[in-house]
Amino acid sequence: MNTEQQIEFDRIKEIWSALALTEDAKTKIAEKKVILEETKLRHELKETTDARQMIEKLGTPPLQDVTEIKEILQVTKRGDCLTSY
């Protein structure tokens, strides 16, 4: 039995994925692996702590389906004008 099965990481990802608003987010969640490197884990924990502190100070941001933002970001990467959006 591998580490992910031992800690039931697949079940955690199922719950996490059910909370995701976009297919892109669900795909990224499905690709997540258990972090076993201490340095990388510390980095990820710091990011999580920072995000939690921002939510505590500023409140929970409104969450909505932002699928259309991918198109807008692609336009900006090409350097095209956004006025048509």
Tab-separated table of C-alpha atoms in Angstrom:
chain	number	residue	atom	x	y	z
A	1	MET	CA	0.000	0.000	0.000
A	2	ASN	CA	1.434	3.386	-0.962
A	3	THR	CA	1.455	6.547	1.149
A	4	GLU	CA	-1.466	8.172	-0.679
A	5	GLN	CA	-3.664	5.138	-0.012
A	6	GLN	CA	-2.564	4.918	3.613
A	7	ILE	CA	-3.613	8.489	4.342
A	8	GLU	CA	-6.674	8.254	2.055
A	9	PHE	CA	-5.448	11.144	-0.065
A	10	ASP	CA	-7.773	10.026	-2.867
A	11	ARG	CA	-10.775	10.655	-0.604
A	12	ILE	CA	-9.409	14.073	0.343
A	13	LYS	CA	-9.042	14.940	-3.341
A	14	GLU	CA	-12.636	13.815	-4.010
A	15	ILE	CA	-13.955	16.169	-1.340
A	16	TRP	CA	-11.670	18.972	-2.512
A	17	SER	CA	-12.717	18.464	-6.130
A	18	ALA	CA	-16.397	18.647	-5.197
A	19	LEU	CA	-15.728	22.173	-3.913
A	20	ALA	CA	-13.961	23.277	-7.107
A	21	LEU	CA	-15.868	25.585	-9.430
A	22	THR	CA	-14.089	24.908	-12.726
A	23	GLU	CA	-13.007	21.848	-14.656
A	24	ASP	CA	-9.476	23.265	-14.771
A	25	ALA	CA	-9.385	23.356	-10.963
A	26	LYS	CA	-10.713	19.801	-10.760
A	27	THR	CA	-8.001	18.631	-13.159
A	28	LYS	CA	-5.290	20.317	-11.082
A	29	ILE	CA	-6.650	18.725	-7.909
A	30	ALA	CA	-6.652	15.274	-9.532
A	31	GLU	CA	-2.981	15.760	-10.475
A	32	LYS	CA	-1.890	16.663	-6.921
A	33	LYS	CA	0.485	14.286	-5.174
A	34	VAL	CA	1.490	13.931	-1.545
A	35	ILE	CA	4.502	16.132	-0.786
A	36	LEU	CA	7.280	14.170	0.893
A	37	GLU	CA	10.122	16.704	0.542
A	38	GLU	CA	10.423	18.853	3.676
A	39	THR	CA	11.553	21.998	1.856
A	40	LYS	CA	8.703	21.884	-0.637
A	41	LEU	CA	6.211	21.056	2.105
A	42	ARG	CA	7.350	24.032	4.199
A	43	HIS	CA	6.946	26.296	1.154
A	44	GLU	CA	3.415	25.022	0.475
A	45	LEU	CA	2.440	25.350	4.150
A	46	LYS	CA	3.680	28.955	4.193
A	47	GLU	CA	1.561	29.768	1.132
A	48	THR	CA	-1.464	28.175	2.788
A	49	THR	CA	-0.856	30.080	6.021
A	50	ASP	CA	-0.456	33.360	4.122
A	51	ALA	CA	-3.712	32.752	2.240
A	52	ARG	CA	-5.571	31.906	5.454
A	53	GLN	CA	-4.275	35.091	7.110
A	54	MET	CA	-5.446	37.183	4.155
A	55	ILE	CA	-8.913	35.621	4.368
A	56	GLU	CA	-9.030	36.331	8.099
A	57	LYS	CA	-8.093	39.994	7.518
A	58	LEU	CA	-10.055	40.699	4.328
A	59	GLY	CA	-12.839	38.133	4.360
A	60	THR	CA	-13.628	35.344	1.948
A	61	PRO	CA	-13.508	36.458	-1.673
A	62	PRO	CA	-16.645	35.890	-3.720
A	63	LEU	CA	-16.186	32.676	-5.665
A	64	GLN	CA	-17.758	32.112	-9.039
A	65	ASP	CA	-17.101	30.218	-12.232
A	66	VAL	CA	-14.258	32.073	-13.917
A	67	THR	CA	-13.911	29.869	-16.983
A	68	GLU	CA	-14.105	32.862	-19.341
A	69	ILE	CA	-11.041	34.402	-17.708
A	70	LYS	CA	-8.853	31.838	-19.514
A	71	GLU	CA	-9.863	33.382	-22.845
A	72	ILE	CA	-9.097	36.862	-21.584
A	73	LEU	CA	-5.688	35.775	-20.299
A	74	GLN	CA	-4.861	34.184	-23.657
A	75	VAL	CA	-5.739	37.456	-25.406
A	76	THR	CA	-3.440	39.418	-23.098
A	77	LYS	CA	-0.584	36.950	-23.567
A	78	ARG	CA	-0.813	37.512	-27.319
A	79	GLY	CA	-0.774	41.253	-26.699
A	80	ASP	CA	-4.189	41.763	-28.247
A	81	CYS	CA	-6.631	44.470	-27.171
A	82	LEU	CA	-9.218	43.615	-24.517
A	83	THR	CA	-11.804	46.205	-25.566
A	84	SER	CA	-13.881	43.597	-27.369
A	85	TYR	CA	-14.426	41.795	-24.051
